[in-house]
CSV table of C-alpha atoms in Angstrom, one decimal:
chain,number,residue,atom,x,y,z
A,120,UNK,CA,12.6,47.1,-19.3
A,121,UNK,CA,10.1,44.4,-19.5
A,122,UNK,CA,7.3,43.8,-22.2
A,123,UNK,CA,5.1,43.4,-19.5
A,124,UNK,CA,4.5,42.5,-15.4
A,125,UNK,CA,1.5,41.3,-14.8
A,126,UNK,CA,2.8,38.0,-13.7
A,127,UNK,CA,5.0,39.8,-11.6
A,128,UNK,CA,2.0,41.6,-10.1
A,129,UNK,CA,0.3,38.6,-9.4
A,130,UNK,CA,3.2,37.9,-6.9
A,131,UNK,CA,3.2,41.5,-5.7
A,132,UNK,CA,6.9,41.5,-6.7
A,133,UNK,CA,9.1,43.8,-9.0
A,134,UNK,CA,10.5,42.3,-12.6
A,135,UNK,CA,13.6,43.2,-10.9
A,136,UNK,CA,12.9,39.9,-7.6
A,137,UNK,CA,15.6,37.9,-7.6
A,138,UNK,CA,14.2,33.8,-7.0
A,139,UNK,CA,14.6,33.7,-3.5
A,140,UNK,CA,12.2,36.8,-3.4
A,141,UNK,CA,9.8,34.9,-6.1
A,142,UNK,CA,10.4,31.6,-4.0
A,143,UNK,CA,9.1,33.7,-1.1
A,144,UNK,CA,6.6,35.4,-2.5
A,145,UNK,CA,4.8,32.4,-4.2
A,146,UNK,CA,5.2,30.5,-0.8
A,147,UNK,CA,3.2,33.3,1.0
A,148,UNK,CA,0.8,33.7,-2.0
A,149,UNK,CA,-0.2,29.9,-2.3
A,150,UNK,CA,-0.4,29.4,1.3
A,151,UNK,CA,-2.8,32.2,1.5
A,152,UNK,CA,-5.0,31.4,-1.7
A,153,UNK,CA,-5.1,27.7,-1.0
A,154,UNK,CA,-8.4,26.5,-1.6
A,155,UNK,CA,-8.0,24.5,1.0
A,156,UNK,CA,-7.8,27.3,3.1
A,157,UNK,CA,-10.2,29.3,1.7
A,158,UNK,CA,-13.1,26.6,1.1
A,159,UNK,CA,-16.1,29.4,1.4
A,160,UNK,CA,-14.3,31.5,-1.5
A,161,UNK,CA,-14.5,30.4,-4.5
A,162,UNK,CA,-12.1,33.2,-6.0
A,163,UNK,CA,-9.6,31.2,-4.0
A,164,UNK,CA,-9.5,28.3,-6.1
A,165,UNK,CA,-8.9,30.8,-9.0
A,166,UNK,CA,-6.4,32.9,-7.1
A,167,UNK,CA,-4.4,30.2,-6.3
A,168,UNK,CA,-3.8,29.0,-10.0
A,169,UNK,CA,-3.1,32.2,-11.0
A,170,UNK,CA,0.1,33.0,-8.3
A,171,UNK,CA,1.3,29.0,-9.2
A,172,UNK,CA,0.8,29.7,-12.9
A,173,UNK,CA,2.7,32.8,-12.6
A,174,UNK,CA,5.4,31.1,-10.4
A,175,UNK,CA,6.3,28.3,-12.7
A,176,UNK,CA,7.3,31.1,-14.9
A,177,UNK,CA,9.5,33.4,-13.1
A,178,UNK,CA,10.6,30.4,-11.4
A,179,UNK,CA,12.1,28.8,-14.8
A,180,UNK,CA,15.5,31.5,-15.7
A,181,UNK,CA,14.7,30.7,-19.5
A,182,UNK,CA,10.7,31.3,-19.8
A,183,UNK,CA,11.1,34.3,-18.0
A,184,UNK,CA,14.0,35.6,-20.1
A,185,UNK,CA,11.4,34.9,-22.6
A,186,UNK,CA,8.1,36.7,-20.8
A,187,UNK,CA,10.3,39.9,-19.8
A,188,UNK,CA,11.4,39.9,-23.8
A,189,UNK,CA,8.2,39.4,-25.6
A,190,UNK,CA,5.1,39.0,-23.3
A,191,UNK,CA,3.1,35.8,-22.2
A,192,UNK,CA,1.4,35.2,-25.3
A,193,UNK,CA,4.6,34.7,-27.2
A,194,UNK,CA,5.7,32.3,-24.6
A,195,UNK,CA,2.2,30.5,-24.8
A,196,UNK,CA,2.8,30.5,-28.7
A,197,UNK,CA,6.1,28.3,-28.4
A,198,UNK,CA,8.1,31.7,-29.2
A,199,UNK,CA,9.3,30.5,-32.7
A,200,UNK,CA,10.2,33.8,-33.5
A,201,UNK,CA,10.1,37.6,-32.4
A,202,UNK,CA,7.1,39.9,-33.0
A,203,UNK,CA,7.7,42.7,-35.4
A,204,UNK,CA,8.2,46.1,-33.7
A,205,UNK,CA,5.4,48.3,-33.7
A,206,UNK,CA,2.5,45.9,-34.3
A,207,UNK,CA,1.1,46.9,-31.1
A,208,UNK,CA,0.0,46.6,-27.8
A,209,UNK,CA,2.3,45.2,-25.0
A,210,UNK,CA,5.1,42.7,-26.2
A,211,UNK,CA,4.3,43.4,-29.7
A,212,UNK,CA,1.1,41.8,-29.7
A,213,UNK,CA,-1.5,43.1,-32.0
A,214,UNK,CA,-4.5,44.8,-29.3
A,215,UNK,CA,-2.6,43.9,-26.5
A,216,UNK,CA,-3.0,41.3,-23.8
A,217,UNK,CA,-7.2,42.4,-24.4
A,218,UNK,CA,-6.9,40.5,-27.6
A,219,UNK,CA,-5.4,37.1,-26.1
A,220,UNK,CA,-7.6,33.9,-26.3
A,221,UNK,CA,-8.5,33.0,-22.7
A,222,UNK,CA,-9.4,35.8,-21.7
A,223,UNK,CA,-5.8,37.9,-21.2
A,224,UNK,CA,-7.9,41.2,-20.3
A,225,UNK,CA,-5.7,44.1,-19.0
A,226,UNK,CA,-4.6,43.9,-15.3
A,227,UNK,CA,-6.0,46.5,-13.0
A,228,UNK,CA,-3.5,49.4,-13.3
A,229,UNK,CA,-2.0,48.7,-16.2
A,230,UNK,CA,-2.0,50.9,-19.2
A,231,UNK,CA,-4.5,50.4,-22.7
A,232,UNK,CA,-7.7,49.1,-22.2
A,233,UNK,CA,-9.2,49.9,-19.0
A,234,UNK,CA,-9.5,47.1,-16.0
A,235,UNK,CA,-10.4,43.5,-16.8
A,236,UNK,CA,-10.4,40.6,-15.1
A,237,UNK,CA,-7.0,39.0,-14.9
A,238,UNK,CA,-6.7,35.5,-15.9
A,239,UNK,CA,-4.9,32.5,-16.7
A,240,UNK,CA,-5.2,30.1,-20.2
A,241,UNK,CA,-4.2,26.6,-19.8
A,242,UNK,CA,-3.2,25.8,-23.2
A,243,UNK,CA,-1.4,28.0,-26.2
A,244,UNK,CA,-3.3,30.2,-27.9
A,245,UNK,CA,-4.9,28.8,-31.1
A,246,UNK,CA,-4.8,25.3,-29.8
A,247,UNK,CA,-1.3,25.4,-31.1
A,248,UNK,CA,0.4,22.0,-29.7
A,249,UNK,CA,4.3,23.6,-29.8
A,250,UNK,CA,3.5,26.4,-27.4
A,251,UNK,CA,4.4,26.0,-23.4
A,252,UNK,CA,1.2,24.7,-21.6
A,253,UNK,CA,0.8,25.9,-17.8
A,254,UNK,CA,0.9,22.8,-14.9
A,255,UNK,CA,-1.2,21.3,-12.8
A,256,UNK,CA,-1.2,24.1,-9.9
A,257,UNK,CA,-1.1,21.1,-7.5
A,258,UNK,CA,1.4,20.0,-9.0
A,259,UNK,CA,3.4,23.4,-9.1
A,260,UNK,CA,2.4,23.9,-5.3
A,261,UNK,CA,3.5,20.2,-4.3
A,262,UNK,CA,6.7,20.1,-6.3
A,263,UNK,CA,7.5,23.4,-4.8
A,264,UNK,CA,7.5,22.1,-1.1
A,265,UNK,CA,8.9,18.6,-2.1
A,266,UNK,CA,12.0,20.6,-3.1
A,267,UNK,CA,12.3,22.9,0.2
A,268,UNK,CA,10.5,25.6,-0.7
A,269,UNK,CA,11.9,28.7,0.3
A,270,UNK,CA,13.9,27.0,3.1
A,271,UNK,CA,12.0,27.7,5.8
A,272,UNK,CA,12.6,24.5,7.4
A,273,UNK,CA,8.6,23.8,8.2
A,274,UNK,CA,7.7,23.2,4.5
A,275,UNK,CA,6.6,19.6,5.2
A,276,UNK,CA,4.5,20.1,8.1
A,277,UNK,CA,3.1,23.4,5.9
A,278,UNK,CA,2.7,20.6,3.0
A,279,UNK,CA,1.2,18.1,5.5
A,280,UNK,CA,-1.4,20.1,6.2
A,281,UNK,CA,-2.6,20.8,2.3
A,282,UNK,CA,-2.5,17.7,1.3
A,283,UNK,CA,-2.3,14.8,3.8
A,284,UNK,CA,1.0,14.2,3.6
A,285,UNK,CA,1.1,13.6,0.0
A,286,UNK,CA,0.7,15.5,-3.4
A,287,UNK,CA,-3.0,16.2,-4.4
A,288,UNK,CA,-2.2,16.9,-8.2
A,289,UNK,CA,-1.3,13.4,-9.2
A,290,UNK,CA,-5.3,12.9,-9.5
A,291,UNK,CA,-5.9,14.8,-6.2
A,292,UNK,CA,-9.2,16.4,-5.4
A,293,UNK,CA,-8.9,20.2,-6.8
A,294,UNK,CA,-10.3,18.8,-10.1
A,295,UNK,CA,-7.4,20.7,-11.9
A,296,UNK,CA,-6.4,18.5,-15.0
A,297,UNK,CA,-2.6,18.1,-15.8
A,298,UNK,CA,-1.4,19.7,-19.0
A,299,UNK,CA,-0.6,17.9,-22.0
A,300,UNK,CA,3.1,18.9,-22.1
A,301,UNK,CA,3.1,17.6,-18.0
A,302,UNK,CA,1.9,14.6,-19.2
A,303,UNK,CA,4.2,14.0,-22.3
A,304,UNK,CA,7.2,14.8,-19.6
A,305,UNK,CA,6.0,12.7,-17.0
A,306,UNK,CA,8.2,9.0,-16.5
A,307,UNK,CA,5.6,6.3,-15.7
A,308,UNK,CA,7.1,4.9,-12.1
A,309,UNK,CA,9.4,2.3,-11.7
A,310,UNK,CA,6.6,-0.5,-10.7
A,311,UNK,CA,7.3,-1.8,-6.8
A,312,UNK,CA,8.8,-5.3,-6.5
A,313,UNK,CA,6.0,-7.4,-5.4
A,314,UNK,CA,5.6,-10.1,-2.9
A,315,UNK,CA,4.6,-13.8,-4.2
A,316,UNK,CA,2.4,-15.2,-0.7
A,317,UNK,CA,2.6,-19.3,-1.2
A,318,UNK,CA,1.1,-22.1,1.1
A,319,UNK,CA,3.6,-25.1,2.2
A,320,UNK,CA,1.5,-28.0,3.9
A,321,UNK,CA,2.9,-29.4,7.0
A,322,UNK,CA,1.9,-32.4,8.9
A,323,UNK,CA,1.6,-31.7,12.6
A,324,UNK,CA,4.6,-34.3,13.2
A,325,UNK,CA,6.8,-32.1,11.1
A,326,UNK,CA,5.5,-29.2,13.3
A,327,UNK,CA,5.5,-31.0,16.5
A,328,UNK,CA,9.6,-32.2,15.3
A,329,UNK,CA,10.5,-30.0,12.8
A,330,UNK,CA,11.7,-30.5,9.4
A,331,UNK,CA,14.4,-29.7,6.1
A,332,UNK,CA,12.5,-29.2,3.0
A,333,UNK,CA,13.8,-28.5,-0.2
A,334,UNK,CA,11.5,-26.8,-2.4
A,335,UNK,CA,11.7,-26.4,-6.4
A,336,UNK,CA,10.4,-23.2,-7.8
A,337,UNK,CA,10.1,-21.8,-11.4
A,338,UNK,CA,10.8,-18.2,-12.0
A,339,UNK,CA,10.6,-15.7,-14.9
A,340,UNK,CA,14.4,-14.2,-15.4
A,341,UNK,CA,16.1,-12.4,-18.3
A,342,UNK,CA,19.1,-14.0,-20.7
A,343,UNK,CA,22.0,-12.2,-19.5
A,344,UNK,CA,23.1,-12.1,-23.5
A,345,UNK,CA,19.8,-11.4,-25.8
A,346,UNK,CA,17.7,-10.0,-22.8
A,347,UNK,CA,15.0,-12.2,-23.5
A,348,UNK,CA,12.5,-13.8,-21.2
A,349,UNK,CA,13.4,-16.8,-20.1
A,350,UNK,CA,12.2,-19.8,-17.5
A,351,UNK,CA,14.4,-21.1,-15.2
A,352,UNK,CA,14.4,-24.2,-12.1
A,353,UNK,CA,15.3,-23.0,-8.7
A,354,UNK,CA,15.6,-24.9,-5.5
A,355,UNK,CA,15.1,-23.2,-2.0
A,356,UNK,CA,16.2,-25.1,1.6
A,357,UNK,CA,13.9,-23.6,3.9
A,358,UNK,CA,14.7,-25.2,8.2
A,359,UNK,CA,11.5,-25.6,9.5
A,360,UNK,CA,11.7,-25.0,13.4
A,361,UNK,CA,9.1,-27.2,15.3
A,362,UNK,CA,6.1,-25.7,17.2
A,363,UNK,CA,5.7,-23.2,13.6
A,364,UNK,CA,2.2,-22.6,13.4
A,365,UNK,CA,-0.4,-22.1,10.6
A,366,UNK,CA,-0.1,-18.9,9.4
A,367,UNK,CA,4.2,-18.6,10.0
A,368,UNK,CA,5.5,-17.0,7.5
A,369,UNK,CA,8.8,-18.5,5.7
A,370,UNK,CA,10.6,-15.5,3.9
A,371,UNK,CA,13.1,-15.4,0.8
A,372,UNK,CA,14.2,-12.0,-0.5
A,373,UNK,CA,15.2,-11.5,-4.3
A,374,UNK,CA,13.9,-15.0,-5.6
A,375,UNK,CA,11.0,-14.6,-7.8
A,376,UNK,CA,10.5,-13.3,-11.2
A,377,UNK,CA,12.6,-10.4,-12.6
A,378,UNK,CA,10.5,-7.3,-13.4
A,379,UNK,CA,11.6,-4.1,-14.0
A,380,UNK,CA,11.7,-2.7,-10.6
A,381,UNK,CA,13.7,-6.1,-8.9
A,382,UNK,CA,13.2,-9.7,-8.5
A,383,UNK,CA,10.0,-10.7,-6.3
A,384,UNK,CA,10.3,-11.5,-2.6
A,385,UNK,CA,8.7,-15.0,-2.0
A,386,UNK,CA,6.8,-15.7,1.1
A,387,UNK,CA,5.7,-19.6,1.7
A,388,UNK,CA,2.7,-19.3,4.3
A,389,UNK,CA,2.8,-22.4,6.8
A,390,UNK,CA,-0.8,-24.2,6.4
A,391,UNK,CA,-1.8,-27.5,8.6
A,392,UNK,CA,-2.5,-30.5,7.3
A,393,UNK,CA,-5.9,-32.5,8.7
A,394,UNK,CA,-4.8,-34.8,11.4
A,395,UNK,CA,-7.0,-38.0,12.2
A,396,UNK,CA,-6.5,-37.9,15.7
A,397,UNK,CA,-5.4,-34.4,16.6
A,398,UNK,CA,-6.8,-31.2,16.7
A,399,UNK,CA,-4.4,-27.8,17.3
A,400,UNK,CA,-5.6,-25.5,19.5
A,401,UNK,CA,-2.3,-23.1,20.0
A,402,UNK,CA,0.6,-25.2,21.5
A,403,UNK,CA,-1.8,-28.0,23.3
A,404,UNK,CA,-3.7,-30.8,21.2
A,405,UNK,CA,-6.9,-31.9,21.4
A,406,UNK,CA,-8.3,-36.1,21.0
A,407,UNK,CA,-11.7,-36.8,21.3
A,408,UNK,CA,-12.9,-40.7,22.7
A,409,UNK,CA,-16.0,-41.8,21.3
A,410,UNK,CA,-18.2,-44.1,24.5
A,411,UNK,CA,-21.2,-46.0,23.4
A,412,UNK,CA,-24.4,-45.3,26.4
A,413,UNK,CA,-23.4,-48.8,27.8
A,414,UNK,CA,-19.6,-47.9,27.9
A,415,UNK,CA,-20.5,-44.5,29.2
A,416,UNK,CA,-22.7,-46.1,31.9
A,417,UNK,CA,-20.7,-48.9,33.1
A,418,UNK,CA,-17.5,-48.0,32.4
A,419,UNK,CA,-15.0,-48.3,29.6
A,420,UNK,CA,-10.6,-48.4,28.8
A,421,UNK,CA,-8.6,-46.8,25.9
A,422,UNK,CA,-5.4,-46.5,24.7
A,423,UNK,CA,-3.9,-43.1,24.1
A,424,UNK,CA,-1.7,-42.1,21.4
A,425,UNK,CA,0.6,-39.0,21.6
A,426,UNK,CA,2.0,-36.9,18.7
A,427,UNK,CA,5.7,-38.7,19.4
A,428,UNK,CA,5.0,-41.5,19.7
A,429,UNK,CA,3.9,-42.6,23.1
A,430,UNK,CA,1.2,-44.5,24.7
A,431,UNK,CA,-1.5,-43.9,27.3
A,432,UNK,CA,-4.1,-46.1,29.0
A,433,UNK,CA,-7.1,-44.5,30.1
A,434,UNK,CA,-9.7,-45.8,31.7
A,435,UNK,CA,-13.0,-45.1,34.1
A,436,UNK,CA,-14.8,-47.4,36.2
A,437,UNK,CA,-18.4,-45.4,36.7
A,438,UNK,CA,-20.5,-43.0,34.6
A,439,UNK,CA,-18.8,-41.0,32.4
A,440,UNK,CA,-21.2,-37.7,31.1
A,441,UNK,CA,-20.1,-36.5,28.0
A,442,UNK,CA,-17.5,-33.4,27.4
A,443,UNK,CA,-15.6,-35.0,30.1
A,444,UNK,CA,-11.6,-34.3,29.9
A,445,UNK,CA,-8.5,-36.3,30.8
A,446,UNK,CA,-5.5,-33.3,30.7
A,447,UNK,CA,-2.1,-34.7,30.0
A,448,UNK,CA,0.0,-31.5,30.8
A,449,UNK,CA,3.6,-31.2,28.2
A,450,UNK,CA,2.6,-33.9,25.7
A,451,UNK,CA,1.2,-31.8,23.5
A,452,UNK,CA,2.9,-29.2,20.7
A,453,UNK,CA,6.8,-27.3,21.5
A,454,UNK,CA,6.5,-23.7,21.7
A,455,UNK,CA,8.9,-22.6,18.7
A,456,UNK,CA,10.1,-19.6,20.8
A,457,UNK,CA,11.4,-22.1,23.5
A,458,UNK,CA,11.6,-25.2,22.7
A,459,UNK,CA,12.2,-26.7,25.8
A,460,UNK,CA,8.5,-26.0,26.6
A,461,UNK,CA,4.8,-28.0,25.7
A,462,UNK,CA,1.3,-27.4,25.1
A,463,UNK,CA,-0.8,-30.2,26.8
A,464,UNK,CA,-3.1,-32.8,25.5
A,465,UNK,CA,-6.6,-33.1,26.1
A,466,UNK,CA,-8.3,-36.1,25.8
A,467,UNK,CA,-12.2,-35.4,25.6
A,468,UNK,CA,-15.2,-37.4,25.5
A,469,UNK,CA,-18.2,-37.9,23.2
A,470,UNK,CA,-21.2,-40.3,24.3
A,471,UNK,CA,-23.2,-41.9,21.4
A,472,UNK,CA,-27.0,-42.0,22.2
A,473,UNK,CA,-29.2,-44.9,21.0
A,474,UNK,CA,-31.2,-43.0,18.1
A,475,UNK,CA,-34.4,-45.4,19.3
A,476,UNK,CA,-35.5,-47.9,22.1
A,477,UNK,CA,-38.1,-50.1,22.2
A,478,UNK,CA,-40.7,-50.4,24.6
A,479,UNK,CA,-38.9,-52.8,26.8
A,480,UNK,CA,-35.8,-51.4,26.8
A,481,UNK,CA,-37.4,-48.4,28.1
A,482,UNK,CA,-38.9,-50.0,30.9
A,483,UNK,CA,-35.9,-52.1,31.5
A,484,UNK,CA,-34.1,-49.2,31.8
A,485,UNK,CA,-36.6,-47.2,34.3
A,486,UNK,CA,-36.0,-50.1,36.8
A,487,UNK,CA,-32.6,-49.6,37.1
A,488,UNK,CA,-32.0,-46.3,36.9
């Protein structure tokens, strides 16, 4: 004999259900209440706290040893001792469940008192802080299909679809507020090791050969024998292959500072220094000649530098327009997935105009041309 079942009738099961039967029962209540589901009802919304309120109870063998004893009010009250026999109402409580703060009305059928509405207080009666203080229901619903649910083997797609993949009561949208006993219980996470992002400034003949750096770091660690804080030196080799570009990515795992969830991952960003001659474009180079008009005109000779080392003459005997190329295929940067292979260079021209000419230069200059 139970003190009362209105929890139990809010699952539509007997005080008798064994937990898979209240596992079941809760999973087919929820789903159907969901206000998710049910987004033109807004009974759902109340429904649906009311079958996870009632399941976090019968769910628990110890509160509901308690509730089947002495009633939900005596639970909410922290349970610090029996009621007296005979003080009335259901589980001893003086007027019954019609007397409760938050609104504990009688349930439809029940006995004493007629039909109320049924309905669920968030916090002990009284505002005492000892008493057990309902969940989140997002919470209750997520936690429930996080741990299998009833076993039906579908629970995360069934969760998926409730929630996006991930649990809404954590500050999720239902606007349901977690309790303050949830919240007192409740481990902040273990923070995420973190990634450090650093830049390392390469000429493009380091890129072009490749290099062997050493690099000195400080990192924040803990004394193995007080547990203090502590700075300590660090060196990292780091091989760089040639042809890296800006923007390669050098990696080293577990070499950062300590923090509580594991040492930080260091990433060193390759970043290109400013040539004076060169510009990258991918794996070829471009080198721009600068012609005066007269050069341009009549003609003009250079020497050609590469990135190793090398040296080009280049030369033009008749007008040369400007944006004209000279292409000097595999002398420009290796491809660091095959060495073996080169970008070109490209050798492009620039013609400086006169900014003014005088009158006779101008007519000189009709005659010729």
């Amino acid at each position: 004999m139970v003190a009362e079942t209105k929890l139990y009738d809010a699952l539509s099961v007997s005080p008798t259900a064994n937990q898979d039967e209240i596992k079941k029962a809760y999973r087919k209540a929820a789903l159907k209440s969901h206000p998710d589901k049910n987004k033109d009802d807004p009974s759902a919304g109340e429904k649906f706290k009311e079958v996870s309120q009632a399941y976090e109870i019968l769910s628990d063998p110890e509160k509901r040893k308690v509730y089947d004893d002495y009633g939900l009010d005596f639970l909410l009250r922290g349970g610090a001792e029996a009621p007296p026999p005979g003080s009335g109402g259901p589980g001893g409580m003086p007027g019954g469940f019609a007397g409760m703060p938050g609104g504990f009305g009688g349930f439809p059928g029940m006995g004493g008192g007629g039909t109320r509405s049924f309905h669920f207080s968030t916090g002990g009666p009284g505002g005492g802080s000892g008493g057990f203080s309902f969940s989140n229901p997002d919470n209750i619903f997520a936690d429930f299909f996080k741990q299998g649910g009833a076993g039906m083997g579908d629970d995360d797609d069934i969760f998926a679809q409730f929630t996006g993949g991930g649990s809404r009561g954590r500050g999720g949208r239902s606007g349901y507020r977690d309790s303050p006993n949830e919240r007192r219980r409740r481990r902040p996470p273990t923070p995420e090791v973190t990634t450090v992002e650093k830049p390392l400034e390469l000429t493009l003949e380091d890129l072009f050969a490749g290099t062997h750096k050493k690099m000195k770091i400080k990192r924040k660690t803990y004394d193995d024998g007080s547990g203090k804080r502590k700075m300590e030196d660090k060196i990292l080799d780091m091989d760089i292959k040639p042809g890296y570009k800006a923007g390669t990515k050098i990696k080293f795992k577990g070499v950062g500072d300590q923090e509580e969830g594991g040492t930080q991952d260091l990433h060193f960003i390759v970043k290109e220094k400013k040539h004076p001659t060169f510009t990258r474009e991918d794996d070829n180079l471009r080198m721009y000649v600068d012609l005066d008009l007269k050069e341009a005109l009549t003609g003009w000779t250079r020497t050609i530098p590469t990135i190793d080392g090398k040296k080009f003459t280049l030369s033009k005997g008749g007008p040369t327009g400007p944006g004209y190329t000279e292409i000097y295929p595999h002398q420009g940067m290796p491809n660091s997935k095959k060495p073996t292979e080169r970008g070109d260079m490209i050798v492009e021209v620039k013609v400086k105009f006169p900014t003014s000419l005088t009158l006779a230069q101008k007519t000189h200059l009709k005659d010729i041309l």
